[in-house]
Coordinates of C-alpha atoms in Angstrom, one line a residue:
M1314 CA -1.1 -11.8 -29.5
R1315 CA -4.7 -10.9 -30.2
R1316 CA -5.3 -8.5 -33.0
S1317 CA -6.6 -5.1 -31.8
T1318 CA -8.0 -2.0 -33.3
V1319 CA -6.0 1.2 -33.7
A1320 CA -8.1 2.8 -30.9
D1321 CA -7.2 -0.1 -28.7
A1322 CA -3.6 0.3 -29.6
V1323 CA -3.6 4.0 -28.6
R1324 CA -5.1 3.1 -25.2
A1325 CA -2.5 0.4 -24.8
F1326 CA 0.2 3.0 -25.5
Q1327 CA -1.0 5.1 -22.6
R1328 CA -0.7 2.0 -20.4
L1329 CA 2.6 0.7 -21.8
R1330 CA 0.9 -2.6 -22.6
S1331 CA 1.9 -4.8 -25.6
V1332 CA -0.6 -4.6 -28.4
N1333 CA -0.9 -5.7 -32.0
A1334 CA -3.0 -3.6 -34.4
G1335 CA -1.6 -4.9 -37.7
S1336 CA 1.1 -2.6 -38.9
L1337 CA 0.9 -0.7 -35.7
V1338 CA 2.5 -2.6 -32.8
G1339 CA 3.4 -1.7 -29.2
V1340 CA 6.0 -3.7 -27.3
A1341 CA 6.3 -3.6 -23.5
L1342 CA 9.9 -4.6 -22.8
A1343 CA 9.0 -5.7 -19.3
D1344 CA 6.8 -8.4 -20.9
R1345 CA 9.7 -9.9 -22.9
Y1346 CA 11.6 -13.0 -21.9
R1347 CA 15.4 -13.1 -21.9
T1348 CA 15.1 -15.7 -24.6
S1349 CA 12.9 -13.6 -26.9
P1350 CA 14.4 -12.8 -30.3
P1351 CA 16.1 -9.4 -30.6
L1352 CA 13.8 -6.5 -31.5
K1353 CA 14.4 -5.1 -35.0
V1354 CA 16.0 -1.7 -34.8
D1355 CA 18.2 -1.7 -37.9
T1356 CA 15.7 0.4 -39.9
L1357 CA 16.8 3.4 -37.8
P1358 CA 19.8 5.6 -38.6
P1359 CA 22.9 3.5 -37.7
A1360 CA 24.0 5.6 -34.7
Q1361 CA 20.6 5.7 -33.1
A1362 CA 20.0 2.0 -33.9
A1363 CA 23.2 1.1 -32.1
V1364 CA 22.3 3.1 -29.0
L1365 CA 18.8 1.7 -28.8
A1366 CA 20.0 -1.9 -29.4
A1367 CA 22.6 -1.5 -26.7
S1368 CA 20.0 -0.1 -24.2
I1369 CA 17.7 -3.0 -24.9
E1370 CA 20.5 -5.5 -24.4
A1371 CA 21.6 -3.8 -21.2
R1372 CA 18.0 -3.9 -19.9
T1373 CA 17.8 -7.6 -20.6
A1374 CA 21.0 -8.0 -18.5
G1375 CA 19.4 -6.1 -15.7
V1376 CA 21.3 -2.8 -16.2
I1377 CA 18.8 0.1 -16.3
D1378 CA 19.5 3.9 -16.4
G1379 CA 17.5 7.0 -17.3
E1380 CA 17.7 6.3 -21.1
T1381 CA 16.6 2.7 -20.9
P1382 CA 13.6 2.1 -23.1
A1383 CA 10.4 0.7 -21.5
Y1384 CA 8.2 0.6 -24.5
L1385 CA 8.6 0.6 -28.3
V1386 CA 6.0 1.5 -31.0
Y1387 CA 6.5 0.1 -34.5
S1388 CA 4.9 1.1 -37.8
G1389 CA 5.6 -1.9 -39.9
D1390 CA 9.2 -2.8 -39.1
L1391 CA 10.2 0.8 -38.2
P1392 CA 10.4 1.9 -34.5
V1393 CA 8.6 5.3 -34.8
A1394 CA 8.7 6.2 -31.1
W1395 CA 9.7 4.8 -27.7
C1396 CA 9.2 5.7 -24.1
T1397 CA 12.0 5.4 -21.5
V1398 CA 11.8 4.3 -17.9
R1399 CA 11.8 8.1 -17.0
A1400 CA 8.6 8.6 -19.1
T1401 CA 10.5 10.5 -21.8
V1402 CA 9.3 10.0 -25.3
V1403 CA 11.9 9.6 -28.0
T1404 CA 11.5 9.6 -31.8
P1405 CA 13.9 8.5 -34.5
D1406 CA 16.1 10.9 -36.4
L1407 CA 14.0 10.5 -39.5
V1408 CA 11.5 12.6 -41.4
L1409 CA 8.4 10.5 -41.8
D1410 CA 5.4 10.8 -43.9
G1411 CA 2.2 8.8 -44.7
T1412 CA 1.2 6.0 -42.4
P1413 CA 4.5 5.9 -40.3
A1414 CA 4.1 9.6 -39.6
R1415 CA 0.4 9.2 -38.5
H1416 CA 1.4 6.2 -36.3
Q1417 CA 4.2 8.3 -34.8
R1418 CA 1.8 11.2 -34.0
M1419 CA -0.6 8.7 -32.3
A1420 CA 2.2 7.1 -30.3
V1421 CA 3.8 10.4 -29.2
S1422 CA 0.5 11.8 -28.1
A1423 CA -0.5 8.7 -26.1
M1424 CA 2.9 8.1 -24.4
S1425 CA 3.1 11.8 -23.5
N1426 CA -0.1 11.3 -21.6
L1427 CA 0.5 8.1 -19.7
A1428 CA -2.1 6.7 -17.2
R1429 CA -1.3 7.7 -13.6
W1430 CA -0.8 4.2 -12.4
V1431 CA 1.8 3.7 -15.1
L1432 CA 3.6 6.8 -13.9
V1433 CA 3.4 5.6 -10.3
A1434 CA 4.9 2.2 -11.3
L1435 CA 7.8 4.0 -13.1
A1436 CA 8.3 6.3 -10.1
D1437 CA 8.3 3.3 -7.7
A1438 CA 11.0 1.6 -9.8
R1439 CA 13.1 4.8 -9.7
A1440 CA 12.5 5.5 -6.0
E1441 CA 14.3 2.4 -4.9
G1442 CA 15.2 2.9 -1.2
E1443 CA 12.8 5.9 -0.8
E1444 CA 9.8 3.9 -1.9
A1445 CA 8.8 2.9 1.6
I1446 CA 8.9 6.6 2.8
V1447 CA 6.7 7.7 -0.1
H1448 CA 4.2 4.9 0.6
S1449 CA 4.1 5.7 4.3
V1450 CA 3.1 9.3 3.6
M1451 CA 0.6 8.1 1.0
S1452 CA -1.2 5.9 3.5
E1453 CA -2.6 9.1 5.2
E1454 CA -5.8 10.8 4.1
G1455 CA -5.2 13.9 2.0
A1456 CA -1.7 12.8 0.8
V1457 CA -0.6 13.3 -2.8
R1458 CA 2.3 12.0 -4.8
I1459 CA 3.7 14.7 -7.1
A1460 CA 6.5 15.0 -9.7
P1461 CA 7.9 17.9 -11.8
A1462 CA 6.2 18.1 -15.1
D1463 CA 9.5 17.8 -16.8
D1464 CA 10.6 14.7 -14.8
L1465 CA 7.6 12.6 -14.1
T1466 CA 9.2 9.8 -12.3
S1467 CA 11.1 11.9 -9.8
S1468 CA 8.4 11.9 -7.2
A1469 CA 7.7 12.8 -3.6
A1470 CA 4.7 12.6 -1.3
V1471 CA 3.2 15.3 0.9
L1472 CA 0.1 15.9 2.9
L1473 CA -1.9 18.4 0.9
D1474 CA -2.9 21.7 2.5
G1475 CA -6.3 23.2 1.6
D1476 CA -4.6 26.5 0.8
L1477 CA -3.1 26.3 -2.7
T1478 CA -0.2 28.7 -1.9
A1479 CA 0.7 26.7 1.2
A1480 CA 0.4 23.4 -0.7
R1481 CA 2.8 24.7 -3.4
A1482 CA 5.3 25.8 -0.8
S1483 CA 5.2 22.3 0.9
I1484 CA 5.8 20.7 -2.5
A1485 CA 8.7 23.0 -3.2
K1486 CA 10.4 21.7 -0.1
V1487 CA 10.4 18.0 -1.2
L1488 CA 10.8 18.4 -5.0
P1489 CA 13.6 20.0 -6.9
V1490 CA 11.4 22.8 -8.2
D1491 CA 10.5 26.3 -7.1
A1492 CA 7.0 27.1 -5.7
A1493 CA 5.8 28.4 -9.0
A1494 CA 6.9 25.5 -11.1
E1495 CA 4.4 23.1 -12.7
V1496 CA 3.9 19.8 -11.0
V1497 CA 1.9 16.7 -11.9
V1498 CA -0.1 14.8 -9.3
L1499 CA 0.6 11.1 -9.9
D1500 CA -1.6 9.7 -7.1
A1501 CA -3.8 10.8 -4.2
H1502 CA -5.1 9.0 -1.2
G1503 CA -8.5 9.6 0.5
F1504 CA -10.0 11.8 -2.3
G1505 CA -12.8 9.3 -3.1
R1506 CA -13.8 8.2 -6.6
Y1507 CA -12.5 11.5 -8.1
G1508 CA -9.1 10.8 -6.7
R1509 CA -9.1 7.1 -7.8
D1510 CA -10.6 7.4 -11.3
S1511 CA -9.6 10.8 -12.8
H1512 CA -7.0 10.6 -15.5
R1513 CA -5.3 13.8 -14.2
L1514 CA -5.7 15.4 -10.7
P1515 CA -5.4 19.2 -10.9
L1516 CA -3.7 20.5 -7.7
P1517 CA -6.1 23.5 -7.3
V1518 CA -9.1 21.1 -7.4
L1519 CA -7.6 18.8 -4.7
C1520 CA -6.9 21.8 -2.5
A1521 CA -10.5 23.0 -2.9
M1522 CA -11.7 19.6 -2.0
R1523 CA -9.7 19.7 1.3
R1524 CA -11.2 23.1 2.1
I1525 CA -14.7 21.8 1.5
A1526 CA -14.2 18.7 3.7
S1527 CA -12.8 20.9 6.5
T1528 CA -15.6 23.5 6.2
H1529 CA -18.4 21.0 6.3
Q1530 CA -16.7 18.5 8.6
L1531 CA -17.1 15.7 6.1
P1532 CA -14.7 12.9 5.1
L1533 CA -12.6 13.9 2.2
A1534 CA -13.7 10.8 0.3
A1535 CA -17.3 12.1 0.4
V1536 CA -16.3 15.2 -1.4
G1537 CA -14.5 13.2 -4.0
D1538 CA -17.5 10.9 -4.5
W1539 CA -19.7 14.0 -4.8
L1540 CA -17.4 15.5 -7.4
A1541 CA -17.2 12.3 -9.4
T1542 CA -21.0 11.9 -9.3
S1543 CA -21.8 15.5 -10.1
G1544 CA -19.2 16.5 -12.7
G1545 CA -17.6 13.3 -13.8
V1546 CA -14.0 12.2 -13.1
D1547 CA -12.4 14.0 -16.1
A1548 CA -14.4 17.2 -16.4
D1549 CA -12.8 20.7 -16.3
V1550 CA -13.7 21.5 -12.7
P1551 CA -13.8 25.2 -11.8
A1552 CA -11.6 24.9 -8.7
E1553 CA -12.0 28.6 -7.6
D1554 CA -15.7 28.3 -7.3
L1555 CA -15.9 24.7 -6.2
P1556 CA -16.5 25.4 -2.4
A1557 CA -19.5 27.8 -3.3
I1558 CA -20.9 25.2 -5.7
F1559 CA -20.7 22.5 -3.1
T1560 CA -22.3 24.7 -0.4
A1561 CA -25.1 25.6 -2.8
G1562 CA -26.0 22.0 -3.3
F1563 CA -25.2 20.3 0.0
L1564 CA -28.3 19.6 2.2
G1565 CA -26.6 17.8 5.0
L1566 CA -25.3 14.5 6.4
F1567 CA -27.9 11.9 7.4
P1568 CA -27.6 8.4 8.8
H1569 CA -29.7 7.1 5.9
R1570 CA -32.0 8.3 3.1
S1571 CA -35.2 7.8 5.2
A1572 CA -33.8 10.2 7.8
Y1573 CA -33.6 12.9 5.1
A1574 CA -37.2 12.1 4.1
E1575 CA -38.2 12.6 7.8
R1576 CA -36.3 15.9 7.9
H1577 CA -38.2 16.9 4.7
L1578 CA -41.5 16.4 6.5
V1579 CA -40.4 18.7 9.3
D1580 CA -38.9 21.4 7.1
R1581 CA -42.0 21.6 4.9
G1582 CA -44.2 21.9 8.0
W1583 CA -46.1 18.7 7.2
A1584 CA -45.2 17.0 10.5
T1585 CA -46.6 20.1 12.4
A1586 CA -49.7 20.0 10.2
L1587 CA -50.3 16.3 11.0
A1588 CA -49.9 17.0 14.7
R1589 CA -52.4 19.8 14.6
L1590 CA -54.9 17.6 12.8
G1591 CA -54.3 14.8 15.3
M1592 CA -53.2 12.5 12.4
P1593 CA -50.6 9.8 13.1
R1594 CA -47.3 10.0 11.1
R1595 CA -48.1 6.5 9.7
Y1596 CA -50.6 8.2 7.4
I1597 CA -47.7 9.5 5.4
D1598 CA -46.1 6.8 3.1
L1599 CA -42.5 7.7 4.0
E1600 CA -41.1 5.1 1.6
A1601 CA -43.0 6.6 -1.3
L1602 CA -41.9 10.1 -0.3
E1603 CA -38.2 8.9 0.0
R1604 CA -38.4 7.4 -3.5
D1605 CA -39.9 10.5 -5.0
L1606 CA -37.4 12.8 -3.4
F1607 CA -34.4 10.8 -4.4
D1608 CA -35.7 10.2 -7.9
N1609 CA -36.5 13.9 -8.6
D1610 CA -35.2 16.4 -6.1
V1611 CA -32.0 15.1 -4.4
Y1612 CA -29.3 12.5 -4.6
A1613 CA -27.1 10.8 -2.0
V1614 CA -23.5 10.0 -1.8
A1615 CA -22.6 7.2 0.6
T1616 CA -20.0 8.2 3.3
T1617 CA -19.3 7.9 7.0
D1618 CA -20.1 10.2 9.9
A1619 CA -17.8 11.6 12.6
T1620 CA -17.8 8.3 14.5
G1621 CA -17.1 6.2 11.4
G1622 CA -20.6 4.9 11.0
Q1623 CA -22.4 4.7 7.7
A1624 CA -24.1 7.8 6.5
V1625 CA -25.3 9.6 3.3
A1626 CA -24.5 13.1 2.2
V1627 CA -27.5 14.6 0.4
F1628 CA -27.4 17.1 -2.4
R1629 CA -29.9 19.0 -4.5
R1630 CA -30.4 17.9 -8.1
P1631 CA -29.7 18.5 -10.9
L1632 CA -26.3 16.9 -11.3
L1633 CA -23.7 19.5 -12.3
S1634 CA -22.3 20.2 -15.7
W1635 CA -19.2 22.2 -15.5
P1636 CA -18.7 25.2 -17.8
E1637 CA -16.2 25.0 -20.7
T1638 CA -13.7 27.3 -19.0
P1639 CA -11.7 25.2 -16.6
T1640 CA -10.7 27.9 -14.1
S1641 CA -13.9 29.7 -13.2
I1642 CA -17.6 30.1 -13.7
S1643 CA -19.2 33.3 -14.9
T1644 CA -20.1 36.0 -12.4
P1645 CA -23.9 35.5 -12.8
A1646 CA -23.5 31.7 -12.3
R1647 CA -21.4 32.3 -9.2
A1648 CA -23.9 34.7 -7.8
A1649 CA -26.7 32.2 -8.4
A1650 CA -24.8 29.4 -6.7
R1651 CA -24.2 31.6 -3.6
A1652 CA -27.7 32.9 -3.6
S1653 CA -29.2 29.5 -3.7
T1654 CA -27.6 28.7 -0.3
K1655 CA -30.2 31.0 1.4
G1656 CA -32.9 29.1 3.1
M1657 CA -31.4 25.7 2.4
H1658 CA -31.6 22.9 4.9
S1659 CA -28.8 22.8 7.4

C-alpha cells in the first residue's frame, strides 16, 4: 500500500478507506480477502480482543450484525479505534497516552464525522429489502434520506416540505424519533451542487431552498447551484434569512446571458435613447456589454426554464460570504438585504 501522510490518513478514515501512514494505519475490512492473514488484536485487553477477533472472523464467514466492525485504525500494532457497520465508533478499554492517544483522537474524530456517501452505503447494506423503496423515493426532486443522529444507518426517505415544522412531522412518521429529535440528512436529490457536494446538509437550509424554488418558480437545482456558488458548499448558511438573501440578489431567469444584456439596455433607458436619436441597436457592442456586466456586476447560474430548455439565473455581485453565526444574520444586514430588493429587475 502506498505510504500516505497523516492528513491523508484522517481523510481516509472519514471515507473508511484503507491507508498506511507509517505507524498510523487504517484497514477497511471490506477490502480484505478471505485468505488475508488474521488482523492483530491481541494487544487489546483479553475479553475485548476475543470479541473483536470473533466479530472479524464472523464477518469473513458472511455473518454480520450491528456490532460487526467495518474499519480498524492501528497505532503501531495496537487497534486504537474501530467503526462498526452501524457507524458506531468503538475504542479499546485502555488508557492511552503519547502517540497512540493522539492517533486515537484523530481516528475517533474522523470516524464520528463520516462522509455522507459512506453513511449511504452503510445504510443501503442495512436496509436490505427496503432499499428499493428508499431509492424509489430518492429518485424524485426534493427527496431526502434521513437517519436519527444516534443511529446513522437506520434510514428512511421522504419528500421534503418547504415548511420546517411540516418537514419534521413527515420525518417523524417514517423514523423512530419524535418530531423534535435530531436527524441527519444522508442524501438529497435535486438540490444542485449544494446537495451533491456539501459534507453535511442542514435540514432548515434544505427547507429554505424548497421555499425559494417555489416562490420564484425555479428548478430546485438552480437554487442549490446558486447557494454553492455564492456561499460555498460547507459554509454556515443562515437558513432563516436565506429566502430574503436570495430575493435581494436574484435578477431573473433568462434564456442566455446576452438576453440579460439586452434587458439591461432597456432597464437603463439606453434602448429608448437610441430610438429617440434614430441610432440602430448595432451601434451598441452587445458582446462587450455582456462581458463587462458578467465580469463586474452580475453572475449567472446555468439552469432550465419551465419547459426544460436551457436558461441562466442571473444574480447581483458580489458573491456572498455568510456571517459567523450559522442561524441568522444581524438585523441591519437583514434590513439591507430586504431593502435592496426595491427597484430591482423583475
